[in-house]
Coordinates of C-alpha atoms and ligand atoms in Angstrom, one line a residue:
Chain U
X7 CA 10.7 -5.7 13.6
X8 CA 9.8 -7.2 10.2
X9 CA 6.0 -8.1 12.0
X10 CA 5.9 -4.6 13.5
X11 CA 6.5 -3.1 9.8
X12 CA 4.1 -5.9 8.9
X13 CA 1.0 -4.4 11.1
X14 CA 2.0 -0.7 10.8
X15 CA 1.5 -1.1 6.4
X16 CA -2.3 -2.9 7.6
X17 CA -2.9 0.5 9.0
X18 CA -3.3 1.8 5.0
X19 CA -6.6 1.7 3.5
X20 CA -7.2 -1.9 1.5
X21 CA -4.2 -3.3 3.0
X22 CA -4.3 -6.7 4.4
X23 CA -1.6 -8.9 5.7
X24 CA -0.4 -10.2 2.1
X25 CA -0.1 -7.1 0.7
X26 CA 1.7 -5.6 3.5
X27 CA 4.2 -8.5 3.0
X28 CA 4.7 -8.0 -0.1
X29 CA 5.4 -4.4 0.6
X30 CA 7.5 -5.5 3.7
X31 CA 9.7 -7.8 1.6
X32 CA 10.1 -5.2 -1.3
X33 CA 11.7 -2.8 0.3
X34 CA 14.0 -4.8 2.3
X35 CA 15.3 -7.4 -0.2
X36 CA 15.2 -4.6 -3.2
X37 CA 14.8 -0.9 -2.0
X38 CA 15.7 -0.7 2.0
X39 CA 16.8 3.5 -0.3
X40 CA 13.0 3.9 -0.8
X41 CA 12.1 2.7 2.7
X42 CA 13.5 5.5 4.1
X43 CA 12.4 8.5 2.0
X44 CA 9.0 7.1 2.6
X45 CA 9.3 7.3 6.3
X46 CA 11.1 10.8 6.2
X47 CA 7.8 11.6 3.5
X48 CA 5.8 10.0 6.5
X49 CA 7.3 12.2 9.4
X50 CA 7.2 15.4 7.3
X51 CA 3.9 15.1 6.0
X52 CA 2.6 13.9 9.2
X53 CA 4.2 16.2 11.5
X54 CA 3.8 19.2 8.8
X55 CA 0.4 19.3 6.7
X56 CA -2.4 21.3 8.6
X57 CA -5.6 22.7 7.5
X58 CA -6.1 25.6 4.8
X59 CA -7.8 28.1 7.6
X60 CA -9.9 29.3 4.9
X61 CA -11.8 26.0 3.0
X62 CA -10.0 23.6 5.5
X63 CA -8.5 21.0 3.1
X64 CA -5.2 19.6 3.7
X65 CA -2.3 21.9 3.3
X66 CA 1.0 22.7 4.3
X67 CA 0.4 26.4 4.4
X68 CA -2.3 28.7 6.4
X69 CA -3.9 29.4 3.3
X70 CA -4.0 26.9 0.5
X71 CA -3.4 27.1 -3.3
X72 CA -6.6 27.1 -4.6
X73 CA -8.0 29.5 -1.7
X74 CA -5.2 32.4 -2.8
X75 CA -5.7 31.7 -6.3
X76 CA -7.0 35.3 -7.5
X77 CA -7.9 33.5 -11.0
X78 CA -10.7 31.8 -9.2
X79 CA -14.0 33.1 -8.7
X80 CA -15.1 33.9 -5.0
X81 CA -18.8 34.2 -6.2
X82 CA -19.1 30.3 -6.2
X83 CA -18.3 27.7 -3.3
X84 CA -17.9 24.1 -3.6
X85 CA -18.8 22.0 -0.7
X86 CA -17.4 18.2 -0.7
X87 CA -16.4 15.9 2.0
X88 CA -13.1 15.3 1.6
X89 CA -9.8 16.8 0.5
X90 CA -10.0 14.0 -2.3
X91 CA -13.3 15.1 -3.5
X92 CA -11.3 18.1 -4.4
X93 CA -8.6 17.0 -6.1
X94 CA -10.7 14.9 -8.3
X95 CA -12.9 17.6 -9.2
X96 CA -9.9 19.8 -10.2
X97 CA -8.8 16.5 -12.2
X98 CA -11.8 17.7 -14.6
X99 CA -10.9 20.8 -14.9
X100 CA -14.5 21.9 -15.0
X101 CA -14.8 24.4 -12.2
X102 CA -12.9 27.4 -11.2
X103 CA -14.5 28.6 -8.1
X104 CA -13.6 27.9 -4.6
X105 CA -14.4 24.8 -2.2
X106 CA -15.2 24.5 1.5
X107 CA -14.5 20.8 3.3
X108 CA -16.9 19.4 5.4
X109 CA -15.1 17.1 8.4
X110 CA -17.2 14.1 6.5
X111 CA -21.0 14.0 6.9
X112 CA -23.7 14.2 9.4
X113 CA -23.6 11.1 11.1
X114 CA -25.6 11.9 14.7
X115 CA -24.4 8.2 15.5
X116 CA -21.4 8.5 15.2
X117 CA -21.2 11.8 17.3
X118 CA -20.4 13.7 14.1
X119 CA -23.1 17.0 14.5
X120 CA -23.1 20.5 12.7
X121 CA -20.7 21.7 14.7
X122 CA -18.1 19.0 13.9
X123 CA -18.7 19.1 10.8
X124 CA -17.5 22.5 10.3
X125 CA -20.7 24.1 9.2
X126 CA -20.6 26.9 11.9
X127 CA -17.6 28.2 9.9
X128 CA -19.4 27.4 6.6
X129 CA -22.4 29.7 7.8
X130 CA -19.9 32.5 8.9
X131 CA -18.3 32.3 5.3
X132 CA -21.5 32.9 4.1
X133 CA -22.5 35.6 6.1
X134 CA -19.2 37.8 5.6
X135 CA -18.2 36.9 1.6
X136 CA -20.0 37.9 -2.1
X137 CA -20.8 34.2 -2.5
X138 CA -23.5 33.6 -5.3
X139 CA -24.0 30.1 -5.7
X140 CA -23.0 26.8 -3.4
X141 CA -22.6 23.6 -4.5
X142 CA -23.7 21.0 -2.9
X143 CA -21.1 18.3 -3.6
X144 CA -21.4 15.7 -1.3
X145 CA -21.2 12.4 -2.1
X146 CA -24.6 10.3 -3.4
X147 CA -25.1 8.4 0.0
X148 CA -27.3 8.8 2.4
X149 CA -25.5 10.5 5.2
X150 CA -24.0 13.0 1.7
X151 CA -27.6 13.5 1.2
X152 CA -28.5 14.0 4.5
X153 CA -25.7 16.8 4.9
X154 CA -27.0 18.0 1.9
X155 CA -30.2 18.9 3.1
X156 CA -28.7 20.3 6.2
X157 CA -27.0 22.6 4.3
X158 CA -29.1 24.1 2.1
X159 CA -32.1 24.2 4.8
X160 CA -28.7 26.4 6.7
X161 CA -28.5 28.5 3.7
X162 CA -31.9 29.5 3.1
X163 CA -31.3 32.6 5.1
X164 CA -29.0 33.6 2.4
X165 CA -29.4 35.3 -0.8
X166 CA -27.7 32.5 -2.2
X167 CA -28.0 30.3 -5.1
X168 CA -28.1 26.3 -4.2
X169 CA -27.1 23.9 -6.5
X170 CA -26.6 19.9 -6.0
X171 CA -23.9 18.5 -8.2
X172 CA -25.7 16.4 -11.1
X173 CA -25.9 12.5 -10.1
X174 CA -24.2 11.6 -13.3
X175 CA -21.9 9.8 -10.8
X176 CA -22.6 6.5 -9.9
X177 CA -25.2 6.2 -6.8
X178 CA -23.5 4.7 -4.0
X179 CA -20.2 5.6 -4.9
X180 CA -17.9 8.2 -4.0
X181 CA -16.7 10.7 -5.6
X182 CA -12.6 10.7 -5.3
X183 CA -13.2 7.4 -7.0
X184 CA -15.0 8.6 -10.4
X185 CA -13.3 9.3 -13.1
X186 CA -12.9 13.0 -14.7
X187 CA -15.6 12.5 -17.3
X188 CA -18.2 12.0 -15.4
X189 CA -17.1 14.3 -12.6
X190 CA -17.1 17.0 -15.4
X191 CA -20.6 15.7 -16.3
X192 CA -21.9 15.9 -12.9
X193 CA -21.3 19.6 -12.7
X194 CA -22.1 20.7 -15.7
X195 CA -25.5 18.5 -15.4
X196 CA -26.5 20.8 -11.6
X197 CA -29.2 21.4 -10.9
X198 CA -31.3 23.7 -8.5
X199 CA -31.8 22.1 -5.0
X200 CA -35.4 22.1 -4.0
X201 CA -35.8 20.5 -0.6
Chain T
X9 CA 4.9 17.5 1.3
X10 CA 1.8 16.0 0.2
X11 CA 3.5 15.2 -3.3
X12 CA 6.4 14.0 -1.7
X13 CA 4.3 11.6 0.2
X14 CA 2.6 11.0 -2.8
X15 CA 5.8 9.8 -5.1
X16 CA 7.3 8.1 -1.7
X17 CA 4.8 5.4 -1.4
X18 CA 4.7 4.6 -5.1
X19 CA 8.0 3.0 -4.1
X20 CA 5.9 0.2 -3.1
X21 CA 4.9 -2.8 -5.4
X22 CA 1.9 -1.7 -6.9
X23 CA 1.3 1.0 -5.5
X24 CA 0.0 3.7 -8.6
X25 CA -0.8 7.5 -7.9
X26 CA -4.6 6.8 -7.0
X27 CA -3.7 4.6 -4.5
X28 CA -0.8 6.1 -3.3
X29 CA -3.3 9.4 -2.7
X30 CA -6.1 7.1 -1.0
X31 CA -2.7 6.0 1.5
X32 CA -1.8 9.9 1.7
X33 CA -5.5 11.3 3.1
X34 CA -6.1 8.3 4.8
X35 CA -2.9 8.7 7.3
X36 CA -3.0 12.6 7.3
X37 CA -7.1 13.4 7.7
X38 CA -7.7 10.2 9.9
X39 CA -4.7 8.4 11.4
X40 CA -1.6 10.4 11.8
X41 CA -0.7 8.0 14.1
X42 CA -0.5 5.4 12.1
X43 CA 1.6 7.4 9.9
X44 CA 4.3 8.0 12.3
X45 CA 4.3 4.6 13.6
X46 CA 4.4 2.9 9.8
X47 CA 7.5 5.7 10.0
X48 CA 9.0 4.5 13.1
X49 CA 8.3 0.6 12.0
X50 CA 10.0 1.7 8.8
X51 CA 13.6 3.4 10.1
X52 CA 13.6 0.2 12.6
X53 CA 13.5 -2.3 9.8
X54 CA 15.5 -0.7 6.9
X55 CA 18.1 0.1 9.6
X56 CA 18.6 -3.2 11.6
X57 CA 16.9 -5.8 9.5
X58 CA 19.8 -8.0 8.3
X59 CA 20.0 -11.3 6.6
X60 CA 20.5 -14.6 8.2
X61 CA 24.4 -15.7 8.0
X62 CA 23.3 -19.4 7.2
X63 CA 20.5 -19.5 5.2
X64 CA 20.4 -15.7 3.9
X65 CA 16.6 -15.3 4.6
X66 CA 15.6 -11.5 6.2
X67 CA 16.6 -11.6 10.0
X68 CA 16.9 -9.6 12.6
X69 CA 19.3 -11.9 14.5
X70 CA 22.7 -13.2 13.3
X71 CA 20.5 -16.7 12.9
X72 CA 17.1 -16.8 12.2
X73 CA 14.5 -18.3 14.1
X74 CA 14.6 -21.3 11.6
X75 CA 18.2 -22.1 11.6
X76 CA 18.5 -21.6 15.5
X77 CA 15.7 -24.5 15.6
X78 CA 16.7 -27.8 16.8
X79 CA 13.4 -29.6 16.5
X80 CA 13.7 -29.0 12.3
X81 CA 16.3 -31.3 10.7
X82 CA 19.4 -30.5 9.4
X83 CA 19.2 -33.0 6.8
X84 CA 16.6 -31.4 4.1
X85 CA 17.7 -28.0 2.9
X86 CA 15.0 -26.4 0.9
X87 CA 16.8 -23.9 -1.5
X88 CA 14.2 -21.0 -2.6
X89 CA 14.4 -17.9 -4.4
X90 CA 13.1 -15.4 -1.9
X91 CA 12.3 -15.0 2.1
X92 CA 8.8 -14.4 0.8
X93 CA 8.9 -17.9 -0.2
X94 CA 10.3 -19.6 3.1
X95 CA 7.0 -17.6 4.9
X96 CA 4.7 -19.2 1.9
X97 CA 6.5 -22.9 2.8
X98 CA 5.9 -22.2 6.4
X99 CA 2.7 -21.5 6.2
X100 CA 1.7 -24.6 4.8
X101 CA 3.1 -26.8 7.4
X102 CA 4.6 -29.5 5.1
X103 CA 8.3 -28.7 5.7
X104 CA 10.5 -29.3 8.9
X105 CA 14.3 -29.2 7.2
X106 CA 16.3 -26.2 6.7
X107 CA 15.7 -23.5 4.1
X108 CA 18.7 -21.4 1.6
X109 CA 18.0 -18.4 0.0
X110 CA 19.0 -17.4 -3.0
X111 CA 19.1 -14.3 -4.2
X112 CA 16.8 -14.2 -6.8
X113 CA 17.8 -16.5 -10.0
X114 CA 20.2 -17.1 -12.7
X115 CA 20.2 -14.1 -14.6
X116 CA 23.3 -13.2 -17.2
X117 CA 21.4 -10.9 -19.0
X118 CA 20.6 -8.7 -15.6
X119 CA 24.5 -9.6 -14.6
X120 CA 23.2 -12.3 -11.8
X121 CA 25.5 -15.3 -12.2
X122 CA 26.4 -18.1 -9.9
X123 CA 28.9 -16.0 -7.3
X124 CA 25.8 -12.8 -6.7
X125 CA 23.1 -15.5 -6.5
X126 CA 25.0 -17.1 -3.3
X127 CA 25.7 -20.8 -5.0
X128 CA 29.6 -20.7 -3.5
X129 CA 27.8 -20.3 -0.1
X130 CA 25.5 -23.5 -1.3
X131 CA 28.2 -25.0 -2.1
X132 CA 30.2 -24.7 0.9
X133 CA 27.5 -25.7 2.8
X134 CA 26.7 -28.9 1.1
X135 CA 30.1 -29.7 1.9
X136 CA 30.6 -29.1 5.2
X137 CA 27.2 -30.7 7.1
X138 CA 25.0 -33.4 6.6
X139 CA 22.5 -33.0 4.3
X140 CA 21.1 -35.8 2.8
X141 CA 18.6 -34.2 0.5
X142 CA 17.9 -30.5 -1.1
X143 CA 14.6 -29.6 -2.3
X144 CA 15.2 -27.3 -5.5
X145 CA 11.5 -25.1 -4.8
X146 CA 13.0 -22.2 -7.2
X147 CA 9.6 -21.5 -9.4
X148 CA 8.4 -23.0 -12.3
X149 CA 9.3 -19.7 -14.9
X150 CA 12.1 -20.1 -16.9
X151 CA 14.7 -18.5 -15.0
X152 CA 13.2 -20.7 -11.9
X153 CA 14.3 -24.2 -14.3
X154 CA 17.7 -23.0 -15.2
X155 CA 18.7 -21.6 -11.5
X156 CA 17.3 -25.3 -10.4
X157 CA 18.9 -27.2 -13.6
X158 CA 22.1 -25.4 -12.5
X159 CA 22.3 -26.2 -8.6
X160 CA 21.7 -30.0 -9.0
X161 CA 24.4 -30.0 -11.5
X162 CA 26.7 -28.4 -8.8
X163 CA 25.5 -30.7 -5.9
X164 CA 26.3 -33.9 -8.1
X165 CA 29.5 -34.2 -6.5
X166 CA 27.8 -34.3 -3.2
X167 CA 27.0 -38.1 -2.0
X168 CA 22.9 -35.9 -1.9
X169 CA 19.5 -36.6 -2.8
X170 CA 18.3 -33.9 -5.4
X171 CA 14.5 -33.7 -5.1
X172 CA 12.5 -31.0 -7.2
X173 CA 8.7 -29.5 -5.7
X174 CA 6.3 -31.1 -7.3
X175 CA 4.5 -29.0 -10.2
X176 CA 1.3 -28.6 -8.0
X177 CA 2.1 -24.8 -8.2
X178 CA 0.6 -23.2 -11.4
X179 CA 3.0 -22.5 -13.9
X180 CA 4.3 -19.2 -14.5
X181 CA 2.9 -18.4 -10.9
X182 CA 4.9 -17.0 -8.0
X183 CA 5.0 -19.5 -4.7
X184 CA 4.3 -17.0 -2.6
X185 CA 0.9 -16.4 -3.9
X186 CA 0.1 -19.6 -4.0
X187 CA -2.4 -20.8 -1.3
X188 CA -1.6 -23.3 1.4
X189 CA -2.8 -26.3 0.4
X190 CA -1.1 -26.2 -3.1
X191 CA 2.2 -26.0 -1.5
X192 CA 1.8 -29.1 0.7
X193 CA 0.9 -31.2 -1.7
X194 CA 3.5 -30.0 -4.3
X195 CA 5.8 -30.5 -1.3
X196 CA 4.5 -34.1 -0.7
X197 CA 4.6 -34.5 -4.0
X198 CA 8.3 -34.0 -4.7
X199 CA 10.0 -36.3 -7.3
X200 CA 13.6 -37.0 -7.9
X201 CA 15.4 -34.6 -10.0
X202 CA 16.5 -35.8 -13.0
X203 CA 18.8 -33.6 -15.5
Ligands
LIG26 ZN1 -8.1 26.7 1.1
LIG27 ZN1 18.5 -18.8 8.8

């Protein structure tokens, strides 16, 4: 039981067997209280949160917060990789439009085409709503770059603005792990996308 | 749900709100499986994990896998502050006694005298079978010396060797972080306690 609990913590991102130790020990010698909220957090969460039908983060209603927000412009669109990438963008405070998540990035490889990637819906949101500008905010890898391109070569069609988030942030690194001032940077730093 | 999530796992020892979010996206846009079995593996333990009723370590069973053991020797008990510590001593190899675990260490301030930290079960113990020698491995902080000072004051009256680990470990340090060979030779190492 304790080497089950033991395996199921390595399951988190970063966590090896020390660490989940630690964590195993922790809450059975000091908080057995906190234990179980986390698994009823775990069942809820995992049984509960879906998709926002409309940008497709994570959220526990059809429509998420952001998307119904009527204090947010619908003229500009956000495009990142991850649900992350959002929150840490609204960390900085330094956009008000609206987003649209990606399923990760291109990766032909890995199976992971245009159609996985959710850019069949991104091309339909397009096509029906007064969107002026998208920004390309994928992260500053290849594959981000790659989906990038893809993107904006998708977009052409359009009447649309394209913008790339400004590489203020650190190449090779992601996004959900920079910190607000240089997210802010990056967008206010955008530039045009010429492909 | 998500926040929920979010506060649960910061439960864990440190754990902040970044990381607790990497945990959160992680299990819900990648392995929602893993999320309900790190769940499942959670009720199981904080439910049914108990403690051992001879040497007080984390069990599942009445008697731990250590205590039920008859190749180990009943004449070395190694008296340590946590369970985490019995899996450190293990690991190394160096040890084939018995092991009692205290619960935590002398602390009057925090209301932890002799009766909560389990020393009338020591003591019962001590009189009852034969042991020949206890190993005082409580750690080398402050609270660590007085909790050992204090038990080989009590087992005087025993006819018992009183050995202390050897001061291999860094001082200050934890012994469960401390890597494998350190603990051997602290345990090799052992000298006579003298108060
Ligand atoms: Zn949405
Ligand atoms: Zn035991």
């Amino acid at each position: 039981m304790i080497e089950t609990l033991n395996k199921a913590f390595c399951a988190l991102p970063g966590v090896g067997k020390k660490t989940a130790q630690r964590f195993v020990y922790h809450l059975l010698e000091r908080n057995r209280d906190g234990g179980m909220e986390l698994a009823k957090a775990l069942i809820d969460a995992m049984e509960q949160v879906g998709h926002c039908s409309s940008c497709r983060t994570l959220s526990e209603k059809d429509i998420c917060n952001i998307c119904i927000n009527n204090h947010r412009t619908n003229t500009q669109l956000c495009i990142v990789e991850t649900p992350s990438d959002i929150h840490a963008i609204e960390q900085s405070s330094a956009y008000k439009g609206k987003y649209f998540v990606l399923s990760g990035y291109l990766s032909p490889i890995d199976g992971i085409g245009a159609s996985e990637l959710g850019l069949d819906a991104l091309e339909q949101k397009l096509h029906k709503q007064g969107i002026e500008e998208i920004i390309l905010a994928t992260n500053a890898t290849i594959e981000g770059e790659v989906t990038a391109h893809y993107i904006s070569n998708m977009a052409k069609q359009f009447d649309i603005r394209i913008t790339r988030i400004a590489h203020g942030l650190p190449i090779g690194g992601e996004l959900e792990y920079a910190d607000i001032n240089t997210i802010a940077h990056a967008l206010s730093g955008r530039k045009d996308y010429n492909y």
